[in-house]
Short mmCIF file of C-alpha atoms and ligand atoms in Angstrom, two decimals:
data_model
loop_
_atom_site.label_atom_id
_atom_site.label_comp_id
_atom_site.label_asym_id
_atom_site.label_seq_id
_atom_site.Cartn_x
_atom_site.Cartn_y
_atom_site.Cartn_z
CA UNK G 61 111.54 141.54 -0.04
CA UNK G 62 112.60 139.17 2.27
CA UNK G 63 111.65 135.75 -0.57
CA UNK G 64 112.62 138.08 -3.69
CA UNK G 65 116.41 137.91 -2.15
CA UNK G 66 115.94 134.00 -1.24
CA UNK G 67 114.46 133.08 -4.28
CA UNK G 68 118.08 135.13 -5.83
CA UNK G 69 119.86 133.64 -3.42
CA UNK G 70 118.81 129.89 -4.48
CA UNK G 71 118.45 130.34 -8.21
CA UNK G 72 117.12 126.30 -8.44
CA UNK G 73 113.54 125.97 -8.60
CA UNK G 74 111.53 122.99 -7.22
CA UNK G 75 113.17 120.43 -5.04
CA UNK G 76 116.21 122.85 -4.21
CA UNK G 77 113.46 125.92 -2.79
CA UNK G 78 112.07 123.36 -0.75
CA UNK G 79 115.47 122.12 0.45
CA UNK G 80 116.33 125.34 0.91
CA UNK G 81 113.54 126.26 3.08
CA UNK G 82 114.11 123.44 5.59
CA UNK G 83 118.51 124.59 5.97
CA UNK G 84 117.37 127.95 6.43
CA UNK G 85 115.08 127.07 9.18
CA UNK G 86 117.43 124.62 10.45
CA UNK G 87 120.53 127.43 10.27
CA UNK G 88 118.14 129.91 12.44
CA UNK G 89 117.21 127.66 14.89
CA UNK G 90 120.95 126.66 15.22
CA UNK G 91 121.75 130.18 15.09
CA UNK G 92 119.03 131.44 17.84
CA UNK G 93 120.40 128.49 20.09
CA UNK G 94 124.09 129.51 19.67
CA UNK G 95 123.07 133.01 20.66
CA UNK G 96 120.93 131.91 23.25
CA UNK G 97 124.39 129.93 24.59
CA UNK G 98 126.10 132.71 23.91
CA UNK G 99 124.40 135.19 25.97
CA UNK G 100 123.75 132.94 28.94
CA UNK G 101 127.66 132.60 28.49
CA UNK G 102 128.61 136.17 28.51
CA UNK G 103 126.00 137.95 31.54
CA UNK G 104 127.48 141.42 31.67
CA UNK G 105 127.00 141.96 27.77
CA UNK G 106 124.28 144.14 27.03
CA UNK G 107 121.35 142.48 25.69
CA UNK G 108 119.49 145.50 24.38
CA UNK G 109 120.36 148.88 24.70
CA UNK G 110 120.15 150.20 28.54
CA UNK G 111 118.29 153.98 28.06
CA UNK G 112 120.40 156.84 29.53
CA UNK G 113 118.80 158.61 32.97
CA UNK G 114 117.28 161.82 32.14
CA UNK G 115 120.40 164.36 33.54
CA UNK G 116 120.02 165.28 36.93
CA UNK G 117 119.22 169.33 36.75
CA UNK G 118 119.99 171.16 39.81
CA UNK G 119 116.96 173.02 40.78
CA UNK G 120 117.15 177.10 40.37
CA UNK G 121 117.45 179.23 43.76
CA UNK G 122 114.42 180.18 44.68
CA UNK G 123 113.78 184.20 44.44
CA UNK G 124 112.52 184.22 48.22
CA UNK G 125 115.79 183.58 49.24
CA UNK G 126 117.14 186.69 48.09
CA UNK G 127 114.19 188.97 48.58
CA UNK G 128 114.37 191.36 51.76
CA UNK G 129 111.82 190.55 54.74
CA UNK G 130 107.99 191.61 53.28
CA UNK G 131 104.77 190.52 53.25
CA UNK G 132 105.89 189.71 49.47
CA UNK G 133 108.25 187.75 50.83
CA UNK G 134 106.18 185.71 52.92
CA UNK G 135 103.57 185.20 49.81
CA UNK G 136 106.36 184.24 47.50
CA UNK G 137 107.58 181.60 50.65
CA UNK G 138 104.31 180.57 51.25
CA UNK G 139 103.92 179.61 47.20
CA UNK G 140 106.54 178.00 47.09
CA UNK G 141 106.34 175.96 50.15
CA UNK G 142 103.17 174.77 48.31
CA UNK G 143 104.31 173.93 44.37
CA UNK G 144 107.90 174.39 44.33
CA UNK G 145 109.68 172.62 48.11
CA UNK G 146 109.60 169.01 47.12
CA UNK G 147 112.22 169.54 44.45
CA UNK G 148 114.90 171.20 46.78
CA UNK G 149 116.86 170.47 49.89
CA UNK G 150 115.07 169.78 53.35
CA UNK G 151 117.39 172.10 54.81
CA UNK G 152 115.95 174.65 52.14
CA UNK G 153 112.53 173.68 53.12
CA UNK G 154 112.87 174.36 56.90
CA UNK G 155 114.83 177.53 56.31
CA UNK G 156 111.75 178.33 54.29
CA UNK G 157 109.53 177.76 56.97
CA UNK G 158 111.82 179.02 59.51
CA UNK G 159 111.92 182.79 57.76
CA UNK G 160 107.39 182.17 57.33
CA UNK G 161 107.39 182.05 61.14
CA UNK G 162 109.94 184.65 61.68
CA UNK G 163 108.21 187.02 59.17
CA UNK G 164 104.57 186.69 60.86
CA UNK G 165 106.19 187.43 64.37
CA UNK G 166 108.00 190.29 63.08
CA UNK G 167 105.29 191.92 61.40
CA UNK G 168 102.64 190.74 64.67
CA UNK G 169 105.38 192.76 66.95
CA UNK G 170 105.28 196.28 64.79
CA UNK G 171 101.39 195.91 64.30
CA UNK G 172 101.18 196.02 68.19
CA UNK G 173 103.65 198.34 68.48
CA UNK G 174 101.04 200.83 65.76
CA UNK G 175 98.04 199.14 66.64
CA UNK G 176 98.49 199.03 62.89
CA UNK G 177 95.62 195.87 62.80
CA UNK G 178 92.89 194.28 65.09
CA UNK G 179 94.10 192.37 67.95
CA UNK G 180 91.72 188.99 66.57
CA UNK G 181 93.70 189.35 63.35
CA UNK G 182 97.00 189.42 65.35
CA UNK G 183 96.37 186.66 67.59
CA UNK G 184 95.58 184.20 63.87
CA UNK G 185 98.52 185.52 62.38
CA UNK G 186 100.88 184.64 65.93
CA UNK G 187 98.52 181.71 66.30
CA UNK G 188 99.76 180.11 62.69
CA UNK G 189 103.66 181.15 63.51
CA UNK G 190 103.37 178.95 66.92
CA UNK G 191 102.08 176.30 64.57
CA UNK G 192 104.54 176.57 62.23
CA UNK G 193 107.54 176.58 64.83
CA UNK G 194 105.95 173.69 66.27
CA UNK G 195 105.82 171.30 63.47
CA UNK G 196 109.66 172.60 62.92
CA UNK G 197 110.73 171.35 66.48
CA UNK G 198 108.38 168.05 65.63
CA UNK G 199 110.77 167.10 62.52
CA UNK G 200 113.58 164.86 63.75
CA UNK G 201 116.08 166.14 61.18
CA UNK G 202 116.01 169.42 62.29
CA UNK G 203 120.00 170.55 62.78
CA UNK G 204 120.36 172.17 66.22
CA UNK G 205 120.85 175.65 64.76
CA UNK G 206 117.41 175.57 63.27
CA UNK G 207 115.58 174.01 66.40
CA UNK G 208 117.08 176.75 68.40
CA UNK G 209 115.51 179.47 66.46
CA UNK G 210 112.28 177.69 66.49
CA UNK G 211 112.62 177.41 70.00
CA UNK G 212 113.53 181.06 70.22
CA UNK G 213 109.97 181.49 67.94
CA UNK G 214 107.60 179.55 70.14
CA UNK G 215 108.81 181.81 72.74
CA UNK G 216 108.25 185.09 70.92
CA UNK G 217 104.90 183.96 69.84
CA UNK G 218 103.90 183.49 73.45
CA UNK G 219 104.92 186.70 74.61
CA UNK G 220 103.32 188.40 72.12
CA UNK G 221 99.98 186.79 73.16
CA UNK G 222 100.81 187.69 76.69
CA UNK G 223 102.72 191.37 76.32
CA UNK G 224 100.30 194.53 77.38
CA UNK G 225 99.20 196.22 74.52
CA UNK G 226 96.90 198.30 75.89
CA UNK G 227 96.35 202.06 74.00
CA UNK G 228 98.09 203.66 76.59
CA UNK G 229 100.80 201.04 76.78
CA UNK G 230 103.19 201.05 74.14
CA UNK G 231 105.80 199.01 74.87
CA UNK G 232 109.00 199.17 72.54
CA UNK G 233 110.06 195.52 71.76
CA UNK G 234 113.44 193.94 71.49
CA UNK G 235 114.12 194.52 68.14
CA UNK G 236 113.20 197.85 68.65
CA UNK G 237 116.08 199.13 70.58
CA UNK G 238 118.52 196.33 68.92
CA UNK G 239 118.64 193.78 71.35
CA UNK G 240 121.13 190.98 71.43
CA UNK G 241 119.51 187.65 71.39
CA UNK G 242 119.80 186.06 74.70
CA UNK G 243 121.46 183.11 75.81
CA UNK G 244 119.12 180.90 76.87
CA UNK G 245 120.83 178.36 78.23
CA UNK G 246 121.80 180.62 80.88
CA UNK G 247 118.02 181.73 81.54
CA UNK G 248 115.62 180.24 84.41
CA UNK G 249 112.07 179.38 83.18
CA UNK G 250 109.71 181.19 85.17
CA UNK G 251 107.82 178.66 87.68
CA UNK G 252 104.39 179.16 89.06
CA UNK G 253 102.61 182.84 88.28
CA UNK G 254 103.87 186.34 88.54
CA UNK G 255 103.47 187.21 92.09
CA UNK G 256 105.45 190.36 93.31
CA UNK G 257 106.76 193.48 91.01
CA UNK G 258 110.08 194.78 92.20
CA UNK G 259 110.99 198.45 91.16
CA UNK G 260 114.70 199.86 90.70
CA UNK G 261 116.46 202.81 89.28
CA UNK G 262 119.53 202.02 86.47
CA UNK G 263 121.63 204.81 88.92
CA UNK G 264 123.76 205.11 85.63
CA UNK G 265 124.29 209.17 84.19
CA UNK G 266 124.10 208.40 80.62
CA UNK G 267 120.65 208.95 80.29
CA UNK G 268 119.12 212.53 79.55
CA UNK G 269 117.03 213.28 83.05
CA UNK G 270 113.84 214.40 81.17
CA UNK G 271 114.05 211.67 78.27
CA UNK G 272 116.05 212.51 75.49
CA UNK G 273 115.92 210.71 71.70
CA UNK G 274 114.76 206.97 71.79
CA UNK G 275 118.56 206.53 69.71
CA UNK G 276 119.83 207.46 73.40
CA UNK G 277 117.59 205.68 75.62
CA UNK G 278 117.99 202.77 73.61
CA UNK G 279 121.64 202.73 73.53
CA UNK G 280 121.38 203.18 77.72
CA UNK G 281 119.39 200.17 77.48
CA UNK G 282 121.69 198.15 75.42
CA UNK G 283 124.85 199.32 77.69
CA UNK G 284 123.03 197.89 80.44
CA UNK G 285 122.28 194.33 78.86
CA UNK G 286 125.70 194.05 77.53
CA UNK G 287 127.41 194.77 81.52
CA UNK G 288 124.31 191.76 82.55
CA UNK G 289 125.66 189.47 80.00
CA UNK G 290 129.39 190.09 79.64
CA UNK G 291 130.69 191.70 82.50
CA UNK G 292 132.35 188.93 84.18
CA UNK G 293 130.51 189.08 87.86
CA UNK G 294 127.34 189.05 86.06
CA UNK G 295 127.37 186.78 82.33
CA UNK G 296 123.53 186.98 83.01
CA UNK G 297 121.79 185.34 79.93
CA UNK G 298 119.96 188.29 79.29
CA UNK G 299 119.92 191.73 80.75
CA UNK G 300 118.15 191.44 84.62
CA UNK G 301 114.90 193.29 84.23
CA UNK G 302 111.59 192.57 82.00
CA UNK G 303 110.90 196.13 81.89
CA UNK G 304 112.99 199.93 81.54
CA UNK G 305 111.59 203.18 81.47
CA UNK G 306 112.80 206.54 80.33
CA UNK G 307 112.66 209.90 81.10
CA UNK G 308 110.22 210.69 78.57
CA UNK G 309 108.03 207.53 79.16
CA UNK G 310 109.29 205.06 76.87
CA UNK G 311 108.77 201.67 78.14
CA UNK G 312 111.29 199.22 76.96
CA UNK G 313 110.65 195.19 76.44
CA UNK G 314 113.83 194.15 78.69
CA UNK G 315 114.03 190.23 79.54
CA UNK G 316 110.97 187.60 77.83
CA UNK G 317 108.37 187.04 80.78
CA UNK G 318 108.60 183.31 79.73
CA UNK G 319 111.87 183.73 82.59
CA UNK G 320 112.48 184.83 86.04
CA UNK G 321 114.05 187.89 86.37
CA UNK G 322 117.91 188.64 87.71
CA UNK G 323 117.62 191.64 89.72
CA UNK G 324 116.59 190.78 93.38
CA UNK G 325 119.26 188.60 94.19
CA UNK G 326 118.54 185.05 94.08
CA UNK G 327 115.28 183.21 95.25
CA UNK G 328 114.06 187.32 96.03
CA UNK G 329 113.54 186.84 91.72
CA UNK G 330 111.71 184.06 91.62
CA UNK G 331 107.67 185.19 90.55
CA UNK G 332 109.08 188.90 90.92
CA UNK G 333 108.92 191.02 87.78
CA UNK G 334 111.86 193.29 87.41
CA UNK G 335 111.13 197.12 86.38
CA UNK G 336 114.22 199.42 86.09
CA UNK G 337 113.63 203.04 85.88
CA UNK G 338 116.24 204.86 83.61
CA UNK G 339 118.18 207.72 85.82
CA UNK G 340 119.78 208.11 89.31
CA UNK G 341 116.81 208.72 91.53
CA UNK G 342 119.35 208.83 94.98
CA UNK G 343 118.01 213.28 94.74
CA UNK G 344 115.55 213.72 92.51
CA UNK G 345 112.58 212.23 91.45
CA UNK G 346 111.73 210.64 88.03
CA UNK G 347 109.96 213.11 85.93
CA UNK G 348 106.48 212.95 85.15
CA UNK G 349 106.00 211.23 82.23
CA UNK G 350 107.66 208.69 83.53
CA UNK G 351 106.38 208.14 86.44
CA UNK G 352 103.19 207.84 84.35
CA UNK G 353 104.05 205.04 82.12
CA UNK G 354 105.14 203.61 85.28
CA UNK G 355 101.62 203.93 87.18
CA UNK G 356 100.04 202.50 83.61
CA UNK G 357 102.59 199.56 83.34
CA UNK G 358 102.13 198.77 87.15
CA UNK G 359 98.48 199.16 87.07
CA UNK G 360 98.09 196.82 83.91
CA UNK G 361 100.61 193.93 85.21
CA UNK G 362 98.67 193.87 88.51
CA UNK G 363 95.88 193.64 86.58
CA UNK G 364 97.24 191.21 84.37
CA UNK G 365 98.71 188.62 86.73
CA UNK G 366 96.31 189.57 89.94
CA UNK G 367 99.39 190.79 92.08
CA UNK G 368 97.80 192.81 95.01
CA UNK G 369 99.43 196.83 95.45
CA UNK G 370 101.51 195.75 98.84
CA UNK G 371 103.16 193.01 96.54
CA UNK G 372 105.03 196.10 94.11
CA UNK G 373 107.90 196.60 95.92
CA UNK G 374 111.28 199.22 96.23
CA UNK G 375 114.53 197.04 95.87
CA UNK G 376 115.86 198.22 98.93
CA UNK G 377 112.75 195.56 100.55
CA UNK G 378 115.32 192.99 100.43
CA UNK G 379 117.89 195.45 102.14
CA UNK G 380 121.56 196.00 101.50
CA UNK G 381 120.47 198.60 98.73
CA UNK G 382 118.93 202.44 98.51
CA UNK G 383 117.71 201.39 95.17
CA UNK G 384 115.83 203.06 93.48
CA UNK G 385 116.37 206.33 95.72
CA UNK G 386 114.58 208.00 98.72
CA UNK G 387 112.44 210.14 95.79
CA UNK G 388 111.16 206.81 93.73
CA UNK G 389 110.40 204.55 96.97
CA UNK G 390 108.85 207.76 98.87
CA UNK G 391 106.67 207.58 95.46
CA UNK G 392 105.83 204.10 95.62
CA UNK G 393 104.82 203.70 99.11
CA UNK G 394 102.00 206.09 98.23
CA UNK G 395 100.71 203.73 94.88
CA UNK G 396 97.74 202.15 95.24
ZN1 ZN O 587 117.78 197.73 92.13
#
């Protein structure tokens, strides 16, 4: 093609092709260095095409996010957190893992609370959450929101590891009568071992004398961590005791044994586990189911910590208080 229009364009045979040849190759190469010249002249022209960037495509929500709190959900997190995380936010990520951890305490708490699964499978499944919170709090560009709930984590996985959950020990947890999340900044770290056990009575007349509907007790129990936390001669970070009983036996998860108590007065709560009996115990005594689950939780924190029978004490020890009533401390002196 490319002679058939040269040989058209220079109808002269001979002498004039040959000519012809040579001012052609003469024009290009003056024509290639001109370009050259021109180019160098002229930098921001393009010299070939520049391709376009694929469009950045935002990636889709992930359906864990809207999914209520399952074991589904944790699959569907745990899938993801494997094939799908690298494409979305950090923050996404460590929400992810944040709601893994969460999910596997949750679910630990109301398998204790049923005995719904062997303890060895519990402690793997509380084992992996501690993990997981860990290697939240080791990430440097963790916001502070997120750090505190792993924070909040670590310390839910350790009391689940240490919280009795012996058969005849049920012990309703926090969520379980609709605690409010503590304050922690306002909480003491317990230092050294449990050492003492202090017993008291609430003295409040809200709750039913022989137990009445967990709804009830429960609500007594909340009453009595919102006047610890808010009331303004208390704003306690948490309500005072680790431990409430009912009328009908219930015992109640009050304050995290990872802190001292607030309900000896001062240095009296330092090693010194709280237990407040629910009822005013100033005439009569508690009723028998509760002074059952009372015996049970005694025997099995003594047990528990090593805290010899002379060491479980009435409140009115440290004086300046009949609490928990002549009935309740006439009843204690006699527990062995
Ligand atoms: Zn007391």
């Amino acid at each position: 093609m490319y002679t058939h229009r040269m040989q058209r364009s220079f109808p002269c045979a001979g002498r004039s092709a040959v000519f012809a040849q040579r001012t052609s190759g003469l024009v290009r190469s003056l024509c290639a260095a001109l370009a050259l010249l021109f180019l160098c002249a002229c930098p921001s022209l393009p010299r070939k095409p520049v391709e376009e960037p694929p469009p950045i495509t935002e990636p889709s929500t992930p359906s864990w996010v809207k999914e209520p709190m399952s074991w589904h959900k944790l699959e569907l997190i745990e899938l993801w957190l494997e094939v799908d995380a690298a494409r979305h936010s950090r923050e996404l990520v460590i929400e992810a893992k944040l709601q893994l951890n969460e999910g596997r305490l949750q679910f630990s708490r109301r398998d204790i609370d049923s005995s719904a699964a062997p303890r060895e499978t519990l402690l793997v499944r509380v084992e992996s959450a501690r993990k997981g919170f860990e290697e939240i709090l080791a990430d440097p560009a963790v916001s502070a929101g997120a750090r505190n709930r792993a924070q909040l984590g670590l310390k839910g996985a350790a009391s689940l590891v240490q919280a009795p959950t012996g058969k005849d020990l049920a012990i309703l947890r926090r969520q379980q009568w609709n605690a409010r999340a503590p304050r922690v900044s306002n909480l003491t770290p317990l230092k050294g071992a449990w050492s003492r056990i202090t017993v008291h009575h609430s003295a409040e007349s809200t709750s039913d004398p022989r137990g009445g509907s967990l709804e009830d007790s429960a609500a007594t129990v909340r009453i009595i961590q919102k006047y610890h936390m808010d009331d303004p001669t208390h704003r306690w970070g948490d309500i005072g005791y680790h431990f409430l009983i009912d009328g009908a036996g219930r015992i109640f998860e009050g304050r995290e044994l990872e802190w001292q108590g607030a309900h000896a007065g001062g240095s009296n709560n330092q090693q010194n586990i709280g237990i407040c009996m629910l009822g005013d115990f100033e005439r009569r005594a508690p009723t028998e189911a509760a002074r059952k689950s009372l015996q049970v939780l005694l025997d099995d924190l003594r047990g528990r910590y090593r805290i010899p029978a002379e060491r479980v004490v009435p409140h009115s020890s440290f004086g300046s208080t009949r609490c928990p009533g002549p009935a309740l401390t006439a009843w204690l002196k006699k527990y062995k």
